[in-house]
CSV table of N, CA, C and O in Angstrom, one decimal:
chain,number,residue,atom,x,y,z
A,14,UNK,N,9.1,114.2,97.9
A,14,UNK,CA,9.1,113.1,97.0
A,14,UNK,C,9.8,111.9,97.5
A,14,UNK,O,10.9,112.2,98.1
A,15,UNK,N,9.5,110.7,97.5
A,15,UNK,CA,10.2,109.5,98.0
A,15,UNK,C,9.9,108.5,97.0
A,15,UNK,O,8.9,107.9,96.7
A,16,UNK,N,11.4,108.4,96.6
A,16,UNK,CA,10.9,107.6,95.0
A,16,UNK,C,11.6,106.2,95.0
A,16,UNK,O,12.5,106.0,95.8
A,17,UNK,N,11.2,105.5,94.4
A,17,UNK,CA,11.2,103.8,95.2
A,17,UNK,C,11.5,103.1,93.5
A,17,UNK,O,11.1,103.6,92.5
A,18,UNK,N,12.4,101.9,93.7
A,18,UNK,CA,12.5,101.5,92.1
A,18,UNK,C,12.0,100.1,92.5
A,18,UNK,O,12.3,99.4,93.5
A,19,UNK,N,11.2,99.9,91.5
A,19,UNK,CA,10.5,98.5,91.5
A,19,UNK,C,11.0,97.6,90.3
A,19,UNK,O,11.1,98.3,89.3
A,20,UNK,N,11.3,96.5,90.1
A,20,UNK,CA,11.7,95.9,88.9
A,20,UNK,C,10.5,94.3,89.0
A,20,UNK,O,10.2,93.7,89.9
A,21,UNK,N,10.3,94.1,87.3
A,21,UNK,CA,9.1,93.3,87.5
A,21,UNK,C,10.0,92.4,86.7
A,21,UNK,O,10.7,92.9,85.8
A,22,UNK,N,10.0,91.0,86.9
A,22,UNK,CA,10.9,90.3,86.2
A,22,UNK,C,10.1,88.6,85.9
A,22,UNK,O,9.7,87.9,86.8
A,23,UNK,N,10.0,88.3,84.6
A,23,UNK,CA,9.2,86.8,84.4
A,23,UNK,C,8.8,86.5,82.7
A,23,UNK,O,9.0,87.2,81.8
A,24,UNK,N,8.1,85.0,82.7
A,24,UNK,CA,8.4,85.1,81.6
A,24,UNK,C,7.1,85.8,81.3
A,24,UNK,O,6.1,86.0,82.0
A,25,UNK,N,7.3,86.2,79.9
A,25,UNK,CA,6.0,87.3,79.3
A,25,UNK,C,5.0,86.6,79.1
A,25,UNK,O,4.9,85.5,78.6
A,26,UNK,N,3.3,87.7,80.0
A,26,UNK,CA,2.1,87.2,79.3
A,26,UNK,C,1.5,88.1,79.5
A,26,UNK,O,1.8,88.8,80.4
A,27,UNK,N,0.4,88.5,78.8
A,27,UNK,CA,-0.6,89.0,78.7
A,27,UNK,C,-0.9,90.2,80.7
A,27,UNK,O,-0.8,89.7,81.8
A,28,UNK,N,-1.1,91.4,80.4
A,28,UNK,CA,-1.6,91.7,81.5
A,28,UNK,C,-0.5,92.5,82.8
A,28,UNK,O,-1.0,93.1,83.7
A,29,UNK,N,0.8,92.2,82.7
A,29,UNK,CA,2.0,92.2,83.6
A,29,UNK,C,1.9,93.6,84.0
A,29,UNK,O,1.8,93.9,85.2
A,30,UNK,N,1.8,94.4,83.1
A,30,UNK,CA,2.1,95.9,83.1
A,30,UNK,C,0.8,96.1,83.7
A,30,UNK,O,0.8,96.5,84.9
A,31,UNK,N,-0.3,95.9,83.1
A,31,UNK,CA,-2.0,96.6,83.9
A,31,UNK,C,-2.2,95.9,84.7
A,31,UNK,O,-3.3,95.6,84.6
A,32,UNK,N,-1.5,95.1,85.8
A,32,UNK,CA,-1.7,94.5,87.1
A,32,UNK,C,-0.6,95.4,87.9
A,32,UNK,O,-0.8,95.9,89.0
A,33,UNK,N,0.4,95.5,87.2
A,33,UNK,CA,1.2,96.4,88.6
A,33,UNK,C,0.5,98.1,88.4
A,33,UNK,O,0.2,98.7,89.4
A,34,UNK,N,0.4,98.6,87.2
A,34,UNK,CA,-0.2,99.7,87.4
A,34,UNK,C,-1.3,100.1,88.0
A,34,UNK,O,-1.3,101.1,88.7
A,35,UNK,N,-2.2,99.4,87.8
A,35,UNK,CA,-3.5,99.0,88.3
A,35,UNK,C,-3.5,99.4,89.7
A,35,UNK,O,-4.4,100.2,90.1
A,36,UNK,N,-2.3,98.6,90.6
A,36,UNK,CA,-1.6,98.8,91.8
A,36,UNK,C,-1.3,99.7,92.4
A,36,UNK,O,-1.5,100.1,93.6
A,37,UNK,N,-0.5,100.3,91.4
A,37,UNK,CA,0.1,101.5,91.6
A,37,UNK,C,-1.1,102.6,92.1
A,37,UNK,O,-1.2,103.1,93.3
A,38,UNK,N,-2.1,103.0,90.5
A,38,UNK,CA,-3.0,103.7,90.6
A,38,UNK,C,-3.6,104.1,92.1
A,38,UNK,O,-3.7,105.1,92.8
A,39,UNK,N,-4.2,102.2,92.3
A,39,UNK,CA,-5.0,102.7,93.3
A,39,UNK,C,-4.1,103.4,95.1
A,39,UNK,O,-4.2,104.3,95.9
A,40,UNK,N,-3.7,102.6,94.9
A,40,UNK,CA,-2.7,102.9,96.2
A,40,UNK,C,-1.9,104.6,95.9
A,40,UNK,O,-1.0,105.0,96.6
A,41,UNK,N,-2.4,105.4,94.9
A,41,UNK,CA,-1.9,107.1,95.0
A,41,UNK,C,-0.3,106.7,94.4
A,41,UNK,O,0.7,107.5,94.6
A,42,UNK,N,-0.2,105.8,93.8
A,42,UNK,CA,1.7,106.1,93.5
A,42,UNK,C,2.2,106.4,92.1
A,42,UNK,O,2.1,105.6,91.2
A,43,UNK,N,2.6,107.3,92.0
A,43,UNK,CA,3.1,108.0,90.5
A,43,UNK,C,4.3,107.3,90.0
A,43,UNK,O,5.4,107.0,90.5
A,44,UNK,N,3.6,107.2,88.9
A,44,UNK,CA,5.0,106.7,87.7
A,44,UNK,C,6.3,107.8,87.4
A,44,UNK,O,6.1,108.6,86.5
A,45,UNK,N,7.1,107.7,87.9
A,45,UNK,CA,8.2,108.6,87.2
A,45,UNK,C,8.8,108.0,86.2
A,45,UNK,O,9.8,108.6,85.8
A,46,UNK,N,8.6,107.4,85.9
A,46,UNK,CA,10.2,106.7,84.6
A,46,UNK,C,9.6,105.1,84.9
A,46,UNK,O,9.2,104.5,85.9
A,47,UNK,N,9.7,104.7,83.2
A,47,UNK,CA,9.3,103.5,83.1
A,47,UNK,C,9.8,102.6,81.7
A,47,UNK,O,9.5,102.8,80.6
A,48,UNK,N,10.8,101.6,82.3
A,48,UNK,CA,11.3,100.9,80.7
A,48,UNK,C,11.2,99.6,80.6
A,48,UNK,O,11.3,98.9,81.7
A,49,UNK,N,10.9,99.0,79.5
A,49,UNK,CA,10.7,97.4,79.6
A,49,UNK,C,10.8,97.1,78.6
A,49,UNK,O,10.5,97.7,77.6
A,50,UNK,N,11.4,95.9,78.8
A,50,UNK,CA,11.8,95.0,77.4
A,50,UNK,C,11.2,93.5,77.8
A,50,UNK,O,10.8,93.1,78.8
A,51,UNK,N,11.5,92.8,76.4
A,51,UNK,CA,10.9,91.4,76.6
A,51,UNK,C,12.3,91.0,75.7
A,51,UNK,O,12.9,91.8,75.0
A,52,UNK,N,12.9,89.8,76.0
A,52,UNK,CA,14.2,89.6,75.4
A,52,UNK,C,14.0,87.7,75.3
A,52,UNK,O,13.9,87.2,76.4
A,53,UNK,N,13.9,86.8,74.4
A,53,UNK,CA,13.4,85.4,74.5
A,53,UNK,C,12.3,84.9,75.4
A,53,UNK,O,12.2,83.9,76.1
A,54,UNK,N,11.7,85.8,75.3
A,54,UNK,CA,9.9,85.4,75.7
A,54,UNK,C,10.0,85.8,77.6
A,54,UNK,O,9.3,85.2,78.4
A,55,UNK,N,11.0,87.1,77.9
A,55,UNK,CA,10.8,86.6,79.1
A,55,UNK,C,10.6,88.5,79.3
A,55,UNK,O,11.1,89.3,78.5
A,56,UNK,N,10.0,88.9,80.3
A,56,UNK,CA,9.8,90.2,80.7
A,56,UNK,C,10.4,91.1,81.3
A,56,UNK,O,10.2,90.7,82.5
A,57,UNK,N,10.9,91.9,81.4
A,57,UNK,CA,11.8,93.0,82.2
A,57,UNK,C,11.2,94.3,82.4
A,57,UNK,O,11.2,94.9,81.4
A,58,UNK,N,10.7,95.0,83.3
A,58,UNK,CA,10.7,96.1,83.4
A,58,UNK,C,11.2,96.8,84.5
A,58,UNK,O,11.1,96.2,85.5
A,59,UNK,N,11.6,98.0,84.5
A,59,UNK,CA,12.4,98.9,85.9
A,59,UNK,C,11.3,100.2,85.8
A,59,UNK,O,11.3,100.8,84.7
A,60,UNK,N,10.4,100.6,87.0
A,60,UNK,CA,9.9,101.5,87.1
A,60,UNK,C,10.7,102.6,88.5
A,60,UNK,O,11.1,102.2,89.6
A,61,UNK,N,10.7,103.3,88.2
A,61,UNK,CA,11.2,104.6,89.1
A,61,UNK,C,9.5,105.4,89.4
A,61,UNK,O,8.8,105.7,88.5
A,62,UNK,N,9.2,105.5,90.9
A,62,UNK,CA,8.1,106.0,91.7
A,62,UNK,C,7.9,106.7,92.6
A,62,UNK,O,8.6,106.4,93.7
A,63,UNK,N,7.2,107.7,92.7
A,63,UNK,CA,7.2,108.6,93.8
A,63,UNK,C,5.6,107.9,95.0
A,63,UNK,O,4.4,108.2,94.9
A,64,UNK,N,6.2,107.0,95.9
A,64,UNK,CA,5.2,107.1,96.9
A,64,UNK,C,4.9,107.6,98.2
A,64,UNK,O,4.5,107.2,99.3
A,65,UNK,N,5.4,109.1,97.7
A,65,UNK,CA,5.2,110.0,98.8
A,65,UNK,C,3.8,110.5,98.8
A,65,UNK,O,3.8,111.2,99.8
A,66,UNK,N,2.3,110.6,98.1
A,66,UNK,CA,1.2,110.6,98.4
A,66,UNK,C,0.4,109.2,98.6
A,66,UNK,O,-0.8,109.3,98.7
A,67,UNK,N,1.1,108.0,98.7
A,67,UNK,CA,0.5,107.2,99.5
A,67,UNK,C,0.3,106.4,100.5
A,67,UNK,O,1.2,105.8,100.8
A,68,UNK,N,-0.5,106.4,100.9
A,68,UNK,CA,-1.0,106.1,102.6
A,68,UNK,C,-0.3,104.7,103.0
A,68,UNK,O,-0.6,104.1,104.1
A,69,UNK,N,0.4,104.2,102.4
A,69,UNK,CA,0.9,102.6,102.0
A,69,UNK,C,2.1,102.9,103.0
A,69,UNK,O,2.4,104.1,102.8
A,70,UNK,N,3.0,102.1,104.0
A,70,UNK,CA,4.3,101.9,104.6
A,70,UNK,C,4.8,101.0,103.6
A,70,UNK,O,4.3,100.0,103.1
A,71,UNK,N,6.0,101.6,103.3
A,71,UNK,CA,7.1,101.1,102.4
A,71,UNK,C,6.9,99.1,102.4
A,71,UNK,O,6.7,98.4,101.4
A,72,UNK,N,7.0,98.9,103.5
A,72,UNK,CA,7.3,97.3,103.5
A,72,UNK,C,6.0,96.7,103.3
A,72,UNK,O,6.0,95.5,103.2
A,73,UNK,N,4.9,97.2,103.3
A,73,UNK,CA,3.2,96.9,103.3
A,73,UNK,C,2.8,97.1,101.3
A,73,UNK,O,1.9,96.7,100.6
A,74,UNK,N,4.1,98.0,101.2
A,74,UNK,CA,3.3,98.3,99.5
A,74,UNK,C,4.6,97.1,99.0
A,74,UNK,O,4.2,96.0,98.6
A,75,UNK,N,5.6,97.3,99.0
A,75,UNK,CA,6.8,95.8,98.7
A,75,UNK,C,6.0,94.5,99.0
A,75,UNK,O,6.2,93.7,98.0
A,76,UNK,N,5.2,94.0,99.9
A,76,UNK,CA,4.8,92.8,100.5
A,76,UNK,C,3.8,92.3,99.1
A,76,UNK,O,4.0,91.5,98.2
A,77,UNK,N,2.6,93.5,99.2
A,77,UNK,CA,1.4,93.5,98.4
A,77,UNK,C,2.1,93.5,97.0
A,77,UNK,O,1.7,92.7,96.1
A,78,UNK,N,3.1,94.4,96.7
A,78,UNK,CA,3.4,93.9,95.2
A,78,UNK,C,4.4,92.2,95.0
A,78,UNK,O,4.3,91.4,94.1
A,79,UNK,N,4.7,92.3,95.5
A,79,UNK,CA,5.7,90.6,95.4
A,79,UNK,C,4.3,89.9,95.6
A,79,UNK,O,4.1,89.0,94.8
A,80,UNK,N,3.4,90.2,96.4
A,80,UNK,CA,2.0,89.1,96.4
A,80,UNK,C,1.2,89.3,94.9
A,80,UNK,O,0.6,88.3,94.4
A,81,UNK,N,1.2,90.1,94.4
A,81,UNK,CA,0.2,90.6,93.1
A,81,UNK,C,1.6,89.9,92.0
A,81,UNK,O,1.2,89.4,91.0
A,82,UNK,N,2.8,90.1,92.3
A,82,UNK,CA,3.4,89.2,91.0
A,82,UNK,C,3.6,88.0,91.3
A,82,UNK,O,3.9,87.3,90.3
A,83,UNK,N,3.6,87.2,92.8
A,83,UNK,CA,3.4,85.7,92.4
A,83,UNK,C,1.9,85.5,91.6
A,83,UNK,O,1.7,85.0,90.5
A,84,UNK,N,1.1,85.9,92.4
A,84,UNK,CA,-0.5,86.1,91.5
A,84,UNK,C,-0.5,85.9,90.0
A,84,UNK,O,-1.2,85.0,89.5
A,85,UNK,N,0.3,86.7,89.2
A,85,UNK,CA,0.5,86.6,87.4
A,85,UNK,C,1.7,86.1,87.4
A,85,UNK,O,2.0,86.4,86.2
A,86,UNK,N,2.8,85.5,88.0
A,86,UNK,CA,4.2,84.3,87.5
A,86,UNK,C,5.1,85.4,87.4
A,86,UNK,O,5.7,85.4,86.3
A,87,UNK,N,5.4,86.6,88.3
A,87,UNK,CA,6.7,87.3,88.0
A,87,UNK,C,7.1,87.6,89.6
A,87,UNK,O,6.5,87.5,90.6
A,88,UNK,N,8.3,87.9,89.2
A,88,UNK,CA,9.0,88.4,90.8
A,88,UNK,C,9.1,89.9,90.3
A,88,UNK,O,9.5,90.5,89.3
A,89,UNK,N,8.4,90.4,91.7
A,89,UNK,CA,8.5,91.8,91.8
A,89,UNK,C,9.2,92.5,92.7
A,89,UNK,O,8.6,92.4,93.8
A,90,UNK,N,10.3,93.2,92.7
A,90,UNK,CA,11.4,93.8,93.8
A,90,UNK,C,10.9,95.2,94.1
A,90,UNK,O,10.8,96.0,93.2
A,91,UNK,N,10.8,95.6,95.2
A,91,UNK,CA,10.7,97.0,95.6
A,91,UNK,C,12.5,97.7,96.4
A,91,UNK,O,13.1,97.1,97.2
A,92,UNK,N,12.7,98.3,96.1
A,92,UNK,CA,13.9,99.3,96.7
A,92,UNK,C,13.5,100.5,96.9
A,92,UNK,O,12.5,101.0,96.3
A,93,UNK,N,14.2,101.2,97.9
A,93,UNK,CA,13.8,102.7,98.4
A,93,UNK,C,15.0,103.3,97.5
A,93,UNK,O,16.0,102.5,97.4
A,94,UNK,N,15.1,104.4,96.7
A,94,UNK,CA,16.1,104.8,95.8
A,94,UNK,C,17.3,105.1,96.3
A,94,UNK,O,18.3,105.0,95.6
A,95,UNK,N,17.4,105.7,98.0
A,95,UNK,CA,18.3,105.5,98.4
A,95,UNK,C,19.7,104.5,98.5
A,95,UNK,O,20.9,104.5,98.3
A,96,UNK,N,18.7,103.6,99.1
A,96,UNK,CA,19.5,101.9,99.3
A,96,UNK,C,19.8,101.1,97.7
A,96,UNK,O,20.4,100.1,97.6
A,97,UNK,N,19.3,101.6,96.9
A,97,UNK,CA,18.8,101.6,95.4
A,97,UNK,C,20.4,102.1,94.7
A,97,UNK,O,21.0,101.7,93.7
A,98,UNK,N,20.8,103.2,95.6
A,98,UNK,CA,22.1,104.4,94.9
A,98,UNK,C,23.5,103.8,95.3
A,98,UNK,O,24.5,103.7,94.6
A,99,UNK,N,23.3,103.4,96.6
A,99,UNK,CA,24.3,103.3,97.3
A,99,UNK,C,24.9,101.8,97.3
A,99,UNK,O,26.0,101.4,97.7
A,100,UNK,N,23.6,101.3,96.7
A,100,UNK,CA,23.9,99.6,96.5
A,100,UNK,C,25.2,99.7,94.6
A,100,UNK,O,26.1,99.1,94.1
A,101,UNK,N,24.5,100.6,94.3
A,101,UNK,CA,25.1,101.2,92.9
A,101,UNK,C,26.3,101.6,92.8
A,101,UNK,O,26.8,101.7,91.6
A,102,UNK,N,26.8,102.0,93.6
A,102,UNK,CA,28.2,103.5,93.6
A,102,UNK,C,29.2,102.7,93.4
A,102,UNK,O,29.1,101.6,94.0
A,103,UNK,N,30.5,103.1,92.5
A,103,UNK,CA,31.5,102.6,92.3
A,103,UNK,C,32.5,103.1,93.1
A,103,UNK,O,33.6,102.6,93.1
């Protein structure tokens, strides 16, 4: 399993969630854990993902999602969970 945290961040509209999933789907990448809020009109979500069945290189599936959220007005961040932990540790 190689699980990757993506965070989608902008203000809220219609569609944000079934454009990155959408994404996800096709490209083979499983949702592990998924939370999102909207807080004064603006969007938050952190997804936790396993893209160890798809055919995508890490910096090729990061590129293509930050391209699919300028596309709908959000910034989309990909991290590998590792760099993700260690950026975290107290």
């Amino acid at each position: 399993m190689k699980k990757t945290i993506i965070t989608v961040v902008g203000k809220d509209t219609v569609g944000i969630i079934a454009k990155v999933c959408t994404y996800l789907a096709d490209n083979g990448i499983n949702i592990l854990d998924i939370s999102q809020t909207i807080v004064s009109g603006y969007f938050n979500m952190m997804m936790i993902v396993d893209t160890g069945e798809s055919g995508k290189a890490f910096g090729e599936m990061a590129d293509e999602l930050e391209e699919t959220g300028r596309q709908i007005g959000v910034s989309i961040k990909c991290q590998k969970e590792e760099i993700f932990d260690q950026m975290h540790r107290i």
